[in-house]
PDB file of C-alpha atoms in Angstrom:
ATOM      1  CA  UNK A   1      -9.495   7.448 -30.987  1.00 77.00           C
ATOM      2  CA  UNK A   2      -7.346   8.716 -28.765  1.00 90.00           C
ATOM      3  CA  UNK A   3      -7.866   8.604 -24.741  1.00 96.00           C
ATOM      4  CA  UNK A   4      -5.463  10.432 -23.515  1.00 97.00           C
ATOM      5  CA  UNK A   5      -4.182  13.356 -25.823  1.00 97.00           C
ATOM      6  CA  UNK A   6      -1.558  15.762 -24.536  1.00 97.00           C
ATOM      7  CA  UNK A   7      -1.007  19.481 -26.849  1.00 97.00           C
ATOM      8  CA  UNK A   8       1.911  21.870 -27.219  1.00 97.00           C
ATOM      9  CA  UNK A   9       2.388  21.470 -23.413  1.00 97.00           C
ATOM     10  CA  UNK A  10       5.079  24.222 -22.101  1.00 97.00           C
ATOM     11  CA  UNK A  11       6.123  24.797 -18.451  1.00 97.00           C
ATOM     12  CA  UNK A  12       9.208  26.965 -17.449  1.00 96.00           C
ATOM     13  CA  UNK A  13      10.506  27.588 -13.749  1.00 96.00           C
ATOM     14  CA  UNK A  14      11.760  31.217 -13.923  1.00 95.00           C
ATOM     15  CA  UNK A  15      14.327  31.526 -16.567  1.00 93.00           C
ATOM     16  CA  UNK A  16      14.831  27.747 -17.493  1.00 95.00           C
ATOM     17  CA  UNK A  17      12.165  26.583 -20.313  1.00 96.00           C
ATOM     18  CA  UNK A  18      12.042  22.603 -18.650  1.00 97.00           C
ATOM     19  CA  UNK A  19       8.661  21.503 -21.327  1.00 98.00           C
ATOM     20  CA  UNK A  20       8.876  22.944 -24.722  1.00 98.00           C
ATOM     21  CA  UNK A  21       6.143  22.017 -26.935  1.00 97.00           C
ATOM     22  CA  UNK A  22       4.942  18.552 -25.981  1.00 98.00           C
ATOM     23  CA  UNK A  23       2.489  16.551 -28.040  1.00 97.00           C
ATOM     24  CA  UNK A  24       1.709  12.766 -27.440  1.00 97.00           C
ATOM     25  CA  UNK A  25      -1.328  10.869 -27.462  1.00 97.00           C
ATOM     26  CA  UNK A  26      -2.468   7.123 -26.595  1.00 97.00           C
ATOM     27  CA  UNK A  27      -5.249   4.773 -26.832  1.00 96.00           C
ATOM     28  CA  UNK A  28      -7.165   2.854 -23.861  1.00 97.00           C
ATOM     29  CA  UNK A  29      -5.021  -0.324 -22.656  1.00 96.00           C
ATOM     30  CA  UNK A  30      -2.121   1.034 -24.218  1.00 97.00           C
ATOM     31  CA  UNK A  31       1.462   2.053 -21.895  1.00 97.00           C
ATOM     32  CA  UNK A  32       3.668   4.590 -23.071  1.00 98.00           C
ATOM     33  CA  UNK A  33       7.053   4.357 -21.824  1.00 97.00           C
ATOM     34  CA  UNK A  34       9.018   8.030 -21.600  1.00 98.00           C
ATOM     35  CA  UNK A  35      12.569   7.692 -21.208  1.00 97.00           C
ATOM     36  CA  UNK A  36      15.476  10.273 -21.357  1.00 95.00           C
ATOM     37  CA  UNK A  37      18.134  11.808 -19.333  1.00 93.00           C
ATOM     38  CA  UNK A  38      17.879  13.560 -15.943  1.00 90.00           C
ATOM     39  CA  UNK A  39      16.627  16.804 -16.694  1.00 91.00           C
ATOM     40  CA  UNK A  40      14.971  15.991 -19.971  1.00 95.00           C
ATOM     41  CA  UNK A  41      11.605  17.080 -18.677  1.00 96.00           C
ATOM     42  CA  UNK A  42      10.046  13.807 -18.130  1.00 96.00           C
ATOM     43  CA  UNK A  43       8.930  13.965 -14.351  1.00 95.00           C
ATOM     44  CA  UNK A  44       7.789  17.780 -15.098  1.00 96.00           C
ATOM     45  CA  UNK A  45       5.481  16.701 -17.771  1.00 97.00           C
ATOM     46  CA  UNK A  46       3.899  13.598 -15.532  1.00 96.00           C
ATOM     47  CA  UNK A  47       3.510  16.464 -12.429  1.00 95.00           C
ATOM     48  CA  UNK A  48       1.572  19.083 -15.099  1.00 95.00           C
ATOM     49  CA  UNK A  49      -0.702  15.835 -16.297  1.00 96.00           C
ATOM     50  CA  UNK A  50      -1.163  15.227 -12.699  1.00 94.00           C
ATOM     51  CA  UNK A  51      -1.542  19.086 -11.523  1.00 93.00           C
ATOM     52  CA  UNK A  52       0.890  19.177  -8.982  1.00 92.00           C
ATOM     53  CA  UNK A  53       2.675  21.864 -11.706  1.00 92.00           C
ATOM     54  CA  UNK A  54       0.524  23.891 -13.659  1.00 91.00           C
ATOM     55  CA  UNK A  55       1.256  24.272 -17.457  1.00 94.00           C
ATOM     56  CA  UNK A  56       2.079  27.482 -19.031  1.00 94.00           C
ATOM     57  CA  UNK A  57       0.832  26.628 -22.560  1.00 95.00           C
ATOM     58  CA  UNK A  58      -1.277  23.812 -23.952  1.00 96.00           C
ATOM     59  CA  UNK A  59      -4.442  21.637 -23.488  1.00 96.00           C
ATOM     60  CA  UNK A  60      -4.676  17.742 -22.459  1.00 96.00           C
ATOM     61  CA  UNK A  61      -8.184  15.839 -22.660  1.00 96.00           C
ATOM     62  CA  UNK A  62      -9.169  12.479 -21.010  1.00 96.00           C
ATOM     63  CA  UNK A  63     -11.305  10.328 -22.983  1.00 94.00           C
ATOM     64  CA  UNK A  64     -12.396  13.944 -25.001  1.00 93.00           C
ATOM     65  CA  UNK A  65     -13.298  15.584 -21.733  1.00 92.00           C
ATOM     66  CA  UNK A  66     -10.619  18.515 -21.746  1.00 92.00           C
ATOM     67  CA  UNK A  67      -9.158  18.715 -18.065  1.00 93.00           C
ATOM     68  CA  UNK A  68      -6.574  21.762 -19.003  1.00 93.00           C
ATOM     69  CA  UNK A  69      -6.749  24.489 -21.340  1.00 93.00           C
ATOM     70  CA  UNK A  70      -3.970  26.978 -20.401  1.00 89.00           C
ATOM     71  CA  UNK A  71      -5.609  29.725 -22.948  1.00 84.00           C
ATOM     72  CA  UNK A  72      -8.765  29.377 -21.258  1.00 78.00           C
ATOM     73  CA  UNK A  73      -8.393  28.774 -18.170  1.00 66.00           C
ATOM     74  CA  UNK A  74      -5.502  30.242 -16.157  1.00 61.00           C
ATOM     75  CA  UNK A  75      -6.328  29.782 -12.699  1.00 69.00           C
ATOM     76  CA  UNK A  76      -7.813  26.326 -11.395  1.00 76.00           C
ATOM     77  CA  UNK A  77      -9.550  26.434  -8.149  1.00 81.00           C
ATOM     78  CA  UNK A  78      -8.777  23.643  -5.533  1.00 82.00           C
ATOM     79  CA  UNK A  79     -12.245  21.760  -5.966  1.00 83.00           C
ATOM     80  CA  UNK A  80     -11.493  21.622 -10.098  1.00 84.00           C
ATOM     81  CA  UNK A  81      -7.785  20.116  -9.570  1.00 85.00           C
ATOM     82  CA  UNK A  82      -9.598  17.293  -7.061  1.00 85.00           C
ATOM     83  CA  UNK A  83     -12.188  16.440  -9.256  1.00 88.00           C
ATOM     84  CA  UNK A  84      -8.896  16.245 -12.482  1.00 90.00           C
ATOM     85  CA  UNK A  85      -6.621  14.295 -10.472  1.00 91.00           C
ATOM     86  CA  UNK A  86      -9.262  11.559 -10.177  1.00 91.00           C
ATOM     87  CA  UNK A  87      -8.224  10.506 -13.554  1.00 94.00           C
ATOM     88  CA  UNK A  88      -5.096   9.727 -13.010  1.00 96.00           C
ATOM     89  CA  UNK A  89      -3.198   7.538 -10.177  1.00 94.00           C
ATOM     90  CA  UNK A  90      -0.139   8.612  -9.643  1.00 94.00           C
ATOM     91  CA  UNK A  91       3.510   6.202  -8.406  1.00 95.00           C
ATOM     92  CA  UNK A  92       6.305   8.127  -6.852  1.00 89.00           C
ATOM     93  CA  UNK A  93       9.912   7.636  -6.905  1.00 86.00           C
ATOM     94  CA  UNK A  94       9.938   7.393  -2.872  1.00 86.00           C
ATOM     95  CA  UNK A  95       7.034   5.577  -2.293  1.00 87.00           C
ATOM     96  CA  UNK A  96       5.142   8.825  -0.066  1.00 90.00           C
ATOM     97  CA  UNK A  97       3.564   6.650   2.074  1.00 95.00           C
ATOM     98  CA  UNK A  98       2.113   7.962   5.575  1.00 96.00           C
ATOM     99  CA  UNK A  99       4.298   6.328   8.373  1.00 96.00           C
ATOM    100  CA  UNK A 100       1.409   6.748  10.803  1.00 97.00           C
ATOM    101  CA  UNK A 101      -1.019   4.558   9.111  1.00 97.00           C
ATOM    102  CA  UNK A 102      -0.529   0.549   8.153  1.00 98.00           C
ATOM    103  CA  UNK A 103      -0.931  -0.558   4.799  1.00 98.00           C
ATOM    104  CA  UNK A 104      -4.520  -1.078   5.126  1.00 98.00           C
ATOM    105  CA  UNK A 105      -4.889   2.729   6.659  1.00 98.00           C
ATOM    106  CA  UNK A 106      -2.907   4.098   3.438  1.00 97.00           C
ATOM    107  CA  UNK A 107      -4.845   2.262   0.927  1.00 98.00           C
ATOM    108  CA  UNK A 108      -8.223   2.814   2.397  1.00 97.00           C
ATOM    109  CA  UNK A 109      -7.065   6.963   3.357  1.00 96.00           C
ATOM    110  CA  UNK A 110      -8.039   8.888   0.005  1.00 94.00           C
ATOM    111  CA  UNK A 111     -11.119   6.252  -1.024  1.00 96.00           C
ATOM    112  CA  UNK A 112     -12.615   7.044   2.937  1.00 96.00           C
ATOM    113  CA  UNK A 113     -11.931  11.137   2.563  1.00 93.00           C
ATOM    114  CA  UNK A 114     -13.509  11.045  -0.912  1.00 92.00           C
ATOM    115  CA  UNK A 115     -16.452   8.712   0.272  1.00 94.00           C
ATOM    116  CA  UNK A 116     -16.910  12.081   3.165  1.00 93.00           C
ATOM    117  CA  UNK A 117     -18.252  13.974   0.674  1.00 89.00           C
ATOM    118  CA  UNK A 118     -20.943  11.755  -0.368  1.00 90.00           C
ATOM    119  CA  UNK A 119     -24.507  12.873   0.385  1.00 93.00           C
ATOM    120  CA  UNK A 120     -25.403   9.365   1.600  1.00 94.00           C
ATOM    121  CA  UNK A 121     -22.416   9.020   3.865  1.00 93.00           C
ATOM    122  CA  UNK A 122     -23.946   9.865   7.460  1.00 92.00           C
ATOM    123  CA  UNK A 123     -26.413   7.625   6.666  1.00 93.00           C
ATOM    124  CA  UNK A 124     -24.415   4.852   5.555  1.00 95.00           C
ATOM    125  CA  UNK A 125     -20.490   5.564   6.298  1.00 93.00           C
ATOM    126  CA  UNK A 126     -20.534   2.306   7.914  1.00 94.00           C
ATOM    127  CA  UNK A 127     -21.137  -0.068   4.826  1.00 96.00           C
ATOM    128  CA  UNK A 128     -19.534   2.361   3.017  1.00 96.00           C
ATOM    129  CA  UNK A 129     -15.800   2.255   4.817  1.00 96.00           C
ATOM    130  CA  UNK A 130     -16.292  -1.715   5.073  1.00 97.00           C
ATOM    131  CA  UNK A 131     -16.771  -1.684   0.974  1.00 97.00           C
ATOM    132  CA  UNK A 132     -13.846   0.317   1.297  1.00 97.00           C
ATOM    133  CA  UNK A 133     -11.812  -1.695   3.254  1.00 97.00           C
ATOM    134  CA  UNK A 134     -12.919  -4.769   1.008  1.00 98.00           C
ATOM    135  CA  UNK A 135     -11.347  -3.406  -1.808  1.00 97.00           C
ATOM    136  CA  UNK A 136      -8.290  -2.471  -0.077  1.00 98.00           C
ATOM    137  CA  UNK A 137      -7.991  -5.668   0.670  1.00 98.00           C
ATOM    138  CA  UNK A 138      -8.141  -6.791  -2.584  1.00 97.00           C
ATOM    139  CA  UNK A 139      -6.069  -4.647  -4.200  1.00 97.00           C
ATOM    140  CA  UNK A 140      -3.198  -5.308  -1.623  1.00 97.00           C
ATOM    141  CA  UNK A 141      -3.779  -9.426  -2.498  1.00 96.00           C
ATOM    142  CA  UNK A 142      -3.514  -8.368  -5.890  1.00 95.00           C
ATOM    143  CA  UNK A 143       0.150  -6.615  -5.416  1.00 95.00           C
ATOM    144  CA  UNK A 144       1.134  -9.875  -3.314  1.00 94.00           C
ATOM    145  CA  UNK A 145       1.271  -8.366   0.066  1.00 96.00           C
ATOM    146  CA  UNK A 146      -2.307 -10.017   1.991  1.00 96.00           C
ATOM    147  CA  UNK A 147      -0.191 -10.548   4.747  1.00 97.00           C
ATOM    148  CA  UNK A 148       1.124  -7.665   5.515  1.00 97.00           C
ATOM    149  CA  UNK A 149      -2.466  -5.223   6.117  1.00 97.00           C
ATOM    150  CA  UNK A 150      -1.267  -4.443   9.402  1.00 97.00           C
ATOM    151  CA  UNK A 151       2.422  -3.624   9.040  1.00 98.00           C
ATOM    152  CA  UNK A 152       3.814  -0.368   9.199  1.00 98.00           C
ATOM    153  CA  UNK A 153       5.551   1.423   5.750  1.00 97.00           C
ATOM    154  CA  UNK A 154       9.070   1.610   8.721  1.00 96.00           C
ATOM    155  CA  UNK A 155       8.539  -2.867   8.701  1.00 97.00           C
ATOM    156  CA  UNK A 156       8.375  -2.931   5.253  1.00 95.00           C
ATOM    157  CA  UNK A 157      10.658  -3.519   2.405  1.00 93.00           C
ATOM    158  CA  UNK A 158      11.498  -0.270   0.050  1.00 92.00           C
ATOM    159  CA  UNK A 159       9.968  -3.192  -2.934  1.00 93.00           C
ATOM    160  CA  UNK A 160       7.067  -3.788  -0.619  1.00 94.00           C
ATOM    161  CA  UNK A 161       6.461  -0.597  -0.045  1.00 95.00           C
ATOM    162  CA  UNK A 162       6.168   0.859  -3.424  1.00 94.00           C
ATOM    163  CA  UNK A 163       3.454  -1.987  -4.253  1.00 95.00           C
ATOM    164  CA  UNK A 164       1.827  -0.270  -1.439  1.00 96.00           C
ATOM    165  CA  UNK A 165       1.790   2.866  -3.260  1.00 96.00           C
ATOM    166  CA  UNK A 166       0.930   1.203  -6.279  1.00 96.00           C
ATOM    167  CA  UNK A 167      -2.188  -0.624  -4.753  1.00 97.00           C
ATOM    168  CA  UNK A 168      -2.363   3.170  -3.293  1.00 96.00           C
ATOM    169  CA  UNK A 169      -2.921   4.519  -6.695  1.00 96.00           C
ATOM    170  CA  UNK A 170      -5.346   1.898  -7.819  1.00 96.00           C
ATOM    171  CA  UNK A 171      -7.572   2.948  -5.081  1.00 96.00           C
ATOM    172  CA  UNK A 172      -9.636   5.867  -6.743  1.00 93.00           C
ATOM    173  CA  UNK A 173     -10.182   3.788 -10.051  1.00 95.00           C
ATOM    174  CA  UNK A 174      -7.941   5.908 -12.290  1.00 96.00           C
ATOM    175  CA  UNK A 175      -8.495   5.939 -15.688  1.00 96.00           C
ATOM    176  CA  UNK A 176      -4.733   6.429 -16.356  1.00 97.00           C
ATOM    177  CA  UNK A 177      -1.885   5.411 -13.587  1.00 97.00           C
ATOM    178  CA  UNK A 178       1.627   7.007 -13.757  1.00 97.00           C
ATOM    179  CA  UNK A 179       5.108   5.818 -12.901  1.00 96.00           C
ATOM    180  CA  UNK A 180       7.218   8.029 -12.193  1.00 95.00           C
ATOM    181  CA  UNK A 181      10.695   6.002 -12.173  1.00 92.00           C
ATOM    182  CA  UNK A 182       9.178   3.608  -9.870  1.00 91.00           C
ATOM    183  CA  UNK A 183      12.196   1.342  -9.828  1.00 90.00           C
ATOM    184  CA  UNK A 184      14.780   4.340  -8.979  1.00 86.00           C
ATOM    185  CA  UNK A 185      14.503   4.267  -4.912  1.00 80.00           C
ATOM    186  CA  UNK A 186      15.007   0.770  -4.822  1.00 85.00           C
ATOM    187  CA  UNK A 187      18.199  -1.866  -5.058  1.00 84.00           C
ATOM    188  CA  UNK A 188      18.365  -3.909  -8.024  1.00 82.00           C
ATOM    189  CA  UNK A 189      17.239  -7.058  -6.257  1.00 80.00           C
ATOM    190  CA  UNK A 190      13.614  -5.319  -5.546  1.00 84.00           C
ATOM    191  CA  UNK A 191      13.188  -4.112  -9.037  1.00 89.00           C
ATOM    192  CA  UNK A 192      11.991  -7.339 -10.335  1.00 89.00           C
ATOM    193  CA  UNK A 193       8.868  -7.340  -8.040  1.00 89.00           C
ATOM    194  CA  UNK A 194       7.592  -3.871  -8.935  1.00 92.00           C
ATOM    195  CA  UNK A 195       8.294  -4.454 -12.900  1.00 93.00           C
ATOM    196  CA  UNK A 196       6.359  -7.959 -12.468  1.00 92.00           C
ATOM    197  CA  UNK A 197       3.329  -6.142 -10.932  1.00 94.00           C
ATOM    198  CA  UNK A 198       3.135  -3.431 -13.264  1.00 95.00           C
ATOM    199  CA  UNK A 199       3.396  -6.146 -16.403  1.00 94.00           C
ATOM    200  CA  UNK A 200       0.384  -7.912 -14.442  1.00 95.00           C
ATOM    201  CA  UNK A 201      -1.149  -4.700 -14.883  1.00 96.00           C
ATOM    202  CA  UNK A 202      -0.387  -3.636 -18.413  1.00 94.00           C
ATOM    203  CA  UNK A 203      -2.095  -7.691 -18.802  1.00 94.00           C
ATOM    204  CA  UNK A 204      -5.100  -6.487 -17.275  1.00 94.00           C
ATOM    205  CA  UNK A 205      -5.193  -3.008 -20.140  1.00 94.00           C
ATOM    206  CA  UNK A 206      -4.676  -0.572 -17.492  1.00 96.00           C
ATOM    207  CA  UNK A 207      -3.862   2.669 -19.422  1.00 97.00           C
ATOM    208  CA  UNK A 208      -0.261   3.559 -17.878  1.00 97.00           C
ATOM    209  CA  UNK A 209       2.366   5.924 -18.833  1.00 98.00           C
ATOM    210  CA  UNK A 210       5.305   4.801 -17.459  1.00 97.00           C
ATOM    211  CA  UNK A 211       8.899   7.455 -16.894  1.00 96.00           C
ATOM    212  CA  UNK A 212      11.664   4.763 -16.825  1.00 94.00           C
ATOM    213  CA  UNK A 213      15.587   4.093 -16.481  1.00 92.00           C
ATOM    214  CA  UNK A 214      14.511   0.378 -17.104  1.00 92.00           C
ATOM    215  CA  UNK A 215      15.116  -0.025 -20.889  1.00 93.00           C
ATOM    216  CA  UNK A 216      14.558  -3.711 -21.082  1.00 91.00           C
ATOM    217  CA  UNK A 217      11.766  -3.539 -19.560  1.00 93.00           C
ATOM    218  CA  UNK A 218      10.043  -0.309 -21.693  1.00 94.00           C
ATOM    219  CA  UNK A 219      10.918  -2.127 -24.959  1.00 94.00           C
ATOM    220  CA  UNK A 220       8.817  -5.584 -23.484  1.00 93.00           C
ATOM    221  CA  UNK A 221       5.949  -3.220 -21.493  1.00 94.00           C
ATOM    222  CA  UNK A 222       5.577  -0.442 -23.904  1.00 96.00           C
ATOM    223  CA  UNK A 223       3.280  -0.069 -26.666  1.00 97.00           C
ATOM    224  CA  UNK A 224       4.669   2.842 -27.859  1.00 98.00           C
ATOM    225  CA  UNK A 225       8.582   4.250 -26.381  1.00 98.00           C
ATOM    226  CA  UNK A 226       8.553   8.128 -25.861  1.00 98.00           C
ATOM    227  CA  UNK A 227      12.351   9.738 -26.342  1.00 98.00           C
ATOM    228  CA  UNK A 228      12.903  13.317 -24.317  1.00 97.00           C
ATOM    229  CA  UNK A 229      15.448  15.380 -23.999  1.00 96.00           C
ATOM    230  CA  UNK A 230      16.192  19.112 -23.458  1.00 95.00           C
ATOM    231  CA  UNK A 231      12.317  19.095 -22.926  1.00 97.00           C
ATOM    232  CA  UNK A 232      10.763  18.124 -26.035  1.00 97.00           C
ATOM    233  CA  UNK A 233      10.062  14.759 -27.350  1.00 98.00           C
ATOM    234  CA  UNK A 234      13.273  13.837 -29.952  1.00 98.00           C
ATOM    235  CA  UNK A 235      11.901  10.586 -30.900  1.00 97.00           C
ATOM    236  CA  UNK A 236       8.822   7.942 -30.584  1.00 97.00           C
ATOM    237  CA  UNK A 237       7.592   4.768 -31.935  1.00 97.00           C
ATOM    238  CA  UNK A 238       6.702   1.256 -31.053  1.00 97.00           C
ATOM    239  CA  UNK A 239       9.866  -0.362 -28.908  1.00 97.00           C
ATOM    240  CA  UNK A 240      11.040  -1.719 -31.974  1.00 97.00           C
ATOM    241  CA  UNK A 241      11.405   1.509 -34.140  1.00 97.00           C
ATOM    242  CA  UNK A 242      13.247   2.932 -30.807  1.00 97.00           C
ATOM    243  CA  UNK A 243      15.317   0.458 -29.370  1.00 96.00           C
ATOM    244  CA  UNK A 244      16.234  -1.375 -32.500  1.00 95.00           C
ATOM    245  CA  UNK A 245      15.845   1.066 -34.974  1.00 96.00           C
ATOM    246  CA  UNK A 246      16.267   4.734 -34.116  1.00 96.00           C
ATOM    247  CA  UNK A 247      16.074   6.790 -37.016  1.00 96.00           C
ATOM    248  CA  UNK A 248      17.245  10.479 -34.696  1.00 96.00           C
ATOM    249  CA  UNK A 249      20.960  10.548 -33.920  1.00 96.00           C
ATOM    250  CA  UNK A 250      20.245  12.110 -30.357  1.00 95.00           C
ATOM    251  CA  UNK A 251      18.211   8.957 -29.600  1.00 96.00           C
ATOM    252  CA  UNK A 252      20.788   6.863 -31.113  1.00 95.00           C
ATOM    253  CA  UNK A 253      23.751   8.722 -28.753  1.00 94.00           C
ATOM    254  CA  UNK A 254      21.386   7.885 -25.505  1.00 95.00           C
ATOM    255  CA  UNK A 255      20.500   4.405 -26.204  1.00 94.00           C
ATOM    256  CA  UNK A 256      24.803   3.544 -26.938  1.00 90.00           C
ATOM    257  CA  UNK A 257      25.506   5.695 -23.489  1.00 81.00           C
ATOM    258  CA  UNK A 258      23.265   3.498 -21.514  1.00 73.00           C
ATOM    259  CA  UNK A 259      24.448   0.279 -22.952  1.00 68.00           C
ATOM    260  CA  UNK A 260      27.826   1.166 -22.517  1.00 63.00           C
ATOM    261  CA  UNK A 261      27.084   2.056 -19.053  1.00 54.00           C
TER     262      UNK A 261
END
């Protein structure tokens, strides 16, 4: 069955048609790597899953609860794209940490404003915030930086930082975390930590769709390799029937550019 299932999604910005028809689903546990050229469409169609663009056509579901119906429902209020957006964590390319707050203060930030709204939280926002801060703490152990809680984003690395944001995302319990190039910001040296903590993940079955320039490392991640360009999906199938054995010649002309690279 599939858990996340994504239908004839379109989205155009004015004249230029960027999404044209996209249909993809995936199971629980499973990463989906999307790669392509710039200006395929792949960071537009991670921003419509996440709602920070809004879809012109087509329906995705979560787990068969449908979070986005464009026939049925055109306009979203603010308090319906909070309560979508929980499903999904979301990794930028730049990190978009808050240089005000340490790494503690980011991680803990969303979980304590969402925790506000809780009926119980007067009464008990101070075991609340320390559960809060517990978890933090384990989720920054977990991305390897314990001992750096009380550093600023300006003392850190531009690798350390984006495990930040990635212990960030893991915050809210998403059901489904999203990469969005999360290598691309960074010099080649740092890549290896972020693709080692994201493998640790995809260890642990967290559902993640991941938009890459890292080939290697979609065809050793993935479960299943998603080809885009011109904004539809060309070509898809397990690493294997992409990387080794692409059937569509457009595929075939991307995969020789970047090894010639």
């Amino acid at each position: 069955m599939a858990y996340l299932e994504v239908k004839n999604i379109y989205k155009r910005f004015g004249k230029t048609e960027v999404l044209k028809g996209i249909d993809f689903s995936m199971k629980k546990g499973q990463v989906v790597s999307i790669i392509g050229s710039s200006g395929s469409g792949k960071t537009t169609l991670l921003r419509c899953l996440n709602f920070l663009e809004i879809a012109d056509a087509g329906t995705f579901s979560v787990n068969d609860k449908v979070l986005f119906d464009a026939e049925n429902q055109k306009v979203l209020t603010d308090a319906q794209v909070r309560e979508n957006r929980l499903h999904f964590g979301l990794v930028f390319q730049n990190f978009n940490l808050f240089p005000q707050y340490n790494v503690l203060e980011n991680v803990c930030l969303a979980p304590k404003l969402q925790a506000k709204e809780r009926p119980d939280y007067k009464a008990n926002a101070k075991k609340i915030n320390a559960e809060i801060e517990a978890k933090a703490h384990k989720l920054i152990d977990d991305v390897g930086l314990s001992a750096k809680c009380e550093a600023y984003p300006c003392e850190l690395s531009g690798g350390q930082q984006q495990r930040v944001a990635i212990a960030r995302a893991l915050a809210l319990d998403p059901e489904i975390l999203f990469f969005d190039e999360p290598t691309s910001a960074l010099d080649p040296e740092l890549t290896g930590e972020i693709l080692k903590v994201i493998k640790e993940l995809a260890q642990r079955d967290m559902t993640m769709v991941i938009v890459t320039h890292e080939m290697q490392f979609a065809a050793e991640v993935s479960d299943q390799v998603i080809f885009m360009d011109g904004g539809v999906i060309v070509e898809q199938g397990t690493p294997d029937e992409v990387f080794v054995h692409p059937k569509n010649e457009r595929t075939k002309a991307f995969l020789s550019r970047y090894n010639n690279a």
